[in-house]
Amino acid sequence: MDNSTDPIWSQNELKLINEVDVFLHKPTIMKNVETRLLQLKESLAAHLAENSRSYPPGTDLVKGQIARGENHKGFPFLSLDIPQNFSKTEFFTYRTLFWWGHYLAFSLLLKGPRIPDYLKCLLKNRQQPGGEGIFVARNTSPWEWEWTEENYSSVHQIPEEEIQTVVNGIGYIKLVRFFSLAEPSFPSLDWAATGVQTYRELIALVMD
């Protein structure tokens, strides 16, 4: 048989097809992530029960939802939505996303008739200390999670007029705080405490 047209293996490919550790440890790693998300869900539900806000009708403040996928741009992920509201006319959701090889992100996604009010508060509050390290999405899709300058801008650094133009153009607000998995401090990160604190900070940016 003539194999002259077969693709040539690179040295890196040959090395990778003989490595098994990531597959052996993946179930345990994902279970660890899920456990941390469940702990965060309990902490958020307790916080929401003690702090009344003007949430859109039908917003889930108790149950939450954990979703798992194997291929978001080639990488596994786990996400938690609580509070959550995805209706035909309105979004009000706090999503925590663990994206393998990338980061842990806490995000607030808003869409619907209250956007003008949220935007007004954001413009007023964005320079407060709670806005440090928070990014606002600028991609036309609210489901774009690639952390790049094209997709996200610092709420502290982006000009006010640009925020208005971006939000009015895309029709939603998504505020995100990212924690890189490569950071030396990541192993000691308290997901539950940090998740609740970030939720409080994001809400304070868009609600008086």
Short mmCIF file of C-alpha atoms in Angstrom, two decimals:
data_model
loop_
_atom_site.label_atom_id
_atom_site.label_comp_id
_atom_site.label_asym_id
_atom_site.label_seq_id
_atom_site.Cartn_x
_atom_site.Cartn_y
_atom_site.Cartn_z
CA MET A 1 0.00 0.00 0.00
CA ASP A 2 1.30 3.43 -0.95
CA ASN A 3 1.22 5.73 2.09
CA SER A 4 3.06 8.58 0.42
CA THR A 5 0.01 10.86 0.64
CA ASP A 6 -0.59 10.26 4.36
CA PRO A 7 -0.18 13.35 6.56
CA ILE A 8 3.11 13.56 8.40
CA TRP A 9 3.08 13.40 12.20
CA SER A 10 4.81 16.32 13.91
CA GLN A 11 6.97 15.63 16.95
CA ASN A 12 4.49 17.52 19.11
CA GLU A 13 1.57 15.45 17.81
CA LEU A 14 3.42 12.21 18.49
CA LYS A 15 4.14 13.40 22.01
CA LEU A 16 0.53 14.40 22.66
CA ILE A 17 -1.09 11.19 21.40
CA ASN A 18 0.98 9.29 23.95
CA GLU A 19 -0.03 11.46 26.91
CA VAL A 20 -2.92 10.19 29.02
CA ASP A 21 -2.76 12.20 32.24
CA VAL A 22 -5.25 14.88 31.25
CA PHE A 23 -7.87 12.27 30.36
CA LEU A 24 -7.24 10.26 33.53
CA HIS A 25 -7.65 13.30 35.76
CA LYS A 26 -10.35 15.17 33.86
CA PRO A 27 -13.35 13.53 35.63
CA THR A 28 -11.95 14.42 39.05
CA ILE A 29 -11.14 17.96 37.97
CA MET A 30 -14.62 18.56 36.56
CA LYS A 31 -16.19 17.09 39.69
CA ASN A 32 -14.08 19.49 41.76
CA VAL A 33 -15.36 22.38 39.65
CA GLU A 34 -18.97 21.22 39.98
CA THR A 35 -18.65 20.96 43.77
CA ARG A 36 -17.35 24.52 43.95
CA LEU A 37 -20.19 25.75 41.76
CA LEU A 38 -22.75 24.02 43.98
CA GLN A 39 -21.22 25.71 47.02
CA LEU A 40 -21.42 29.04 45.22
CA LYS A 41 -25.07 28.38 44.31
CA GLU A 42 -25.94 27.86 47.98
CA SER A 43 -24.10 31.04 48.98
CA LEU A 44 -25.77 33.09 46.25
CA ALA A 45 -29.23 31.74 47.10
CA ALA A 46 -28.69 32.72 50.74
CA HIS A 47 -27.50 36.18 49.73
CA LEU A 48 -30.44 36.70 47.37
CA ALA A 49 -32.91 35.68 50.08
CA GLU A 50 -31.57 38.39 52.38
CA ASN A 51 -31.22 41.16 49.81
CA SER A 52 -34.36 42.18 47.97
CA ARG A 53 -34.00 43.85 44.60
CA SER A 54 -36.29 44.78 41.75
CA TYR A 55 -35.76 41.65 39.67
CA PRO A 56 -37.70 41.03 36.45
CA PRO A 57 -40.81 38.84 36.94
CA GLY A 58 -39.99 35.15 36.78
CA THR A 59 -36.37 35.47 37.85
CA ASP A 60 -35.13 32.28 39.55
CA LEU A 61 -33.42 33.20 42.83
CA VAL A 62 -33.25 29.72 44.36
CA LYS A 63 -32.81 26.74 42.04
CA GLY A 64 -30.11 27.89 39.66
CA GLN A 65 -28.82 25.82 36.78
CA ILE A 66 -25.49 24.13 36.14
CA ALA A 67 -24.61 23.38 32.52
CA ARG A 68 -21.73 21.30 31.22
CA GLY A 69 -20.21 21.13 27.77
CA GLU A 70 -17.22 19.53 26.10
CA ASN A 71 -16.51 21.84 23.21
CA HIS A 72 -16.70 25.58 23.67
CA LYS A 73 -14.16 26.54 21.01
CA GLY A 74 -12.50 23.19 21.63
CA PHE A 75 -12.43 23.25 25.43
CA PRO A 76 -14.67 21.79 28.17
CA PHE A 77 -16.65 24.12 30.44
CA LEU A 78 -19.02 24.24 33.38
CA SER A 79 -21.36 27.13 34.12
CA LEU A 80 -23.78 28.17 36.86
CA ASP A 81 -26.69 30.56 36.34
CA ILE A 82 -28.24 32.09 39.48
CA PRO A 83 -30.14 34.35 39.60
CA GLN A 84 -31.38 33.56 36.13
CA ASN A 85 -34.04 34.86 33.80
CA PHE A 86 -33.97 34.19 30.08
CA SER A 87 -37.29 35.28 28.60
CA LYS A 88 -38.18 36.33 25.06
CA THR A 89 -37.90 39.99 26.01
CA GLU A 90 -35.49 40.15 28.94
CA PHE A 91 -32.26 38.70 30.34
CA PHE A 92 -31.24 39.05 33.97
CA THR A 93 -28.66 36.41 34.75
CA TYR A 94 -25.52 36.03 36.84
CA ARG A 95 -23.35 33.43 35.15
CA THR A 96 -20.25 31.82 36.58
CA LEU A 97 -18.17 30.14 33.88
CA PHE A 98 -15.24 27.76 34.29
CA TRP A 99 -13.57 27.43 30.89
CA TRP A 100 -10.82 24.81 30.76
CA GLY A 101 -7.46 26.28 29.82
CA HIS A 102 -8.74 29.85 30.10
CA TYR A 103 -10.31 31.29 33.24
CA LEU A 104 -13.05 31.42 35.83
CA ALA A 105 -15.45 34.28 35.09
CA PHE A 106 -18.27 35.89 37.05
CA SER A 107 -20.64 37.80 34.78
CA LEU A 108 -23.89 39.75 34.88
CA LEU A 109 -25.94 39.61 31.68
CA LEU A 110 -28.74 42.14 31.17
CA LYS A 111 -31.10 42.72 28.28
CA GLY A 112 -34.56 44.17 27.80
CA PRO A 113 -36.62 47.27 28.60
CA ARG A 114 -34.56 48.16 31.68
CA ILE A 115 -31.33 48.60 29.72
CA PRO A 116 -31.57 52.44 29.69
CA ASP A 117 -31.82 52.47 33.49
CA TYR A 118 -28.96 49.97 33.90
CA LEU A 119 -26.81 52.00 31.50
CA LYS A 120 -27.52 55.25 33.32
CA CYS A 121 -26.40 53.70 36.62
CA LEU A 122 -23.34 52.11 35.01
CA LEU A 123 -22.18 55.44 33.62
CA LYS A 124 -22.63 57.05 37.02
CA ASN A 125 -21.05 54.28 39.10
CA ARG A 126 -18.33 52.81 36.89
CA GLN A 127 -15.46 54.78 38.48
CA GLN A 128 -16.32 53.54 41.96
CA PRO A 129 -13.79 51.15 43.61
CA GLY A 130 -16.10 48.20 42.89
CA GLY A 131 -15.56 48.73 39.17
CA GLU A 132 -11.86 47.87 39.26
CA GLY A 133 -11.02 44.77 37.25
CA ILE A 134 -14.48 44.59 35.67
CA PHE A 135 -14.95 44.43 31.91
CA VAL A 136 -17.91 45.34 29.72
CA ALA A 137 -18.69 43.25 26.65
CA ARG A 138 -18.66 44.87 23.23
CA ASN A 139 -19.24 41.89 20.91
CA THR A 140 -22.58 41.70 19.10
CA SER A 141 -23.17 38.26 20.67
CA PRO A 142 -23.70 37.98 24.44
CA TRP A 143 -22.32 34.42 24.20
CA GLU A 144 -18.82 35.46 23.11
CA TRP A 145 -16.45 34.58 25.98
CA GLU A 146 -13.02 35.03 24.38
CA TRP A 147 -11.24 37.56 26.60
CA THR A 148 -9.74 39.94 24.05
CA GLU A 149 -9.60 43.70 23.52
CA GLU A 150 -12.04 43.33 20.64
CA ASN A 151 -14.63 41.64 22.88
CA TYR A 152 -14.17 43.37 26.25
CA SER A 153 -13.14 46.77 27.63
CA SER A 154 -12.37 47.87 31.17
CA VAL A 155 -15.30 49.80 32.64
CA HIS A 156 -12.77 52.14 34.26
CA GLN A 157 -10.89 52.91 31.06
CA ILE A 158 -13.48 52.99 28.28
CA PRO A 159 -14.80 56.52 27.58
CA GLU A 160 -18.38 57.25 28.63
CA GLU A 161 -19.48 58.02 25.08
CA GLU A 162 -18.03 54.72 23.88
CA ILE A 163 -19.93 52.72 26.50
CA GLN A 164 -23.15 54.36 25.38
CA THR A 165 -22.41 53.66 21.73
CA VAL A 166 -21.45 50.04 22.40
CA VAL A 167 -24.46 49.22 24.58
CA ASN A 168 -26.92 50.95 22.28
CA GLY A 169 -25.41 49.10 19.34
CA ILE A 170 -25.41 45.58 20.77
CA GLY A 171 -28.59 45.93 22.81
CA TYR A 172 -27.39 44.29 26.03
CA ILE A 173 -25.00 44.79 28.95
CA LYS A 174 -22.57 42.11 30.08
CA LEU A 175 -20.18 42.86 32.92
CA VAL A 176 -17.45 40.34 33.70
CA ARG A 177 -14.66 39.76 36.20
CA PHE A 178 -12.07 37.25 35.00
CA PHE A 179 -9.70 35.07 37.04
CA SER A 180 -7.02 33.43 34.90
CA LEU A 181 -6.40 29.77 35.71
CA ALA A 182 -2.68 30.45 35.21
CA GLU A 183 -2.47 33.01 38.02
CA PRO A 184 -0.42 31.77 41.02
CA SER A 185 -3.23 32.90 43.34
CA PHE A 186 -5.91 30.86 41.56
CA PRO A 187 -5.57 27.65 43.65
CA SER A 188 -6.42 29.57 46.84
CA LEU A 189 -9.38 31.45 45.33
CA ASP A 190 -12.57 31.07 47.38
CA TRP A 191 -15.16 30.67 44.63
CA ALA A 192 -18.19 31.07 46.90
CA ALA A 193 -17.00 34.20 48.70
CA THR A 194 -15.55 35.77 45.56
CA GLY A 195 -18.63 34.93 43.52
CA VAL A 196 -21.00 36.55 46.01
CA GLN A 197 -18.77 39.61 46.41
CA THR A 198 -18.47 40.03 42.65
CA TYR A 199 -22.25 39.73 42.28
CA ARG A 200 -22.69 42.52 44.82
CA GLU A 201 -20.17 44.70 42.99
CA LEU A 202 -21.72 44.13 39.57
CA ILE A 203 -25.24 44.81 40.85
CA ALA A 204 -24.01 48.01 42.52
CA LEU A 205 -22.78 49.22 39.12
CA VAL A 206 -26.18 48.93 37.44
CA MET A 207 -28.68 49.39 40.29
CA ASP A 208 -28.98 52.19 42.84
#
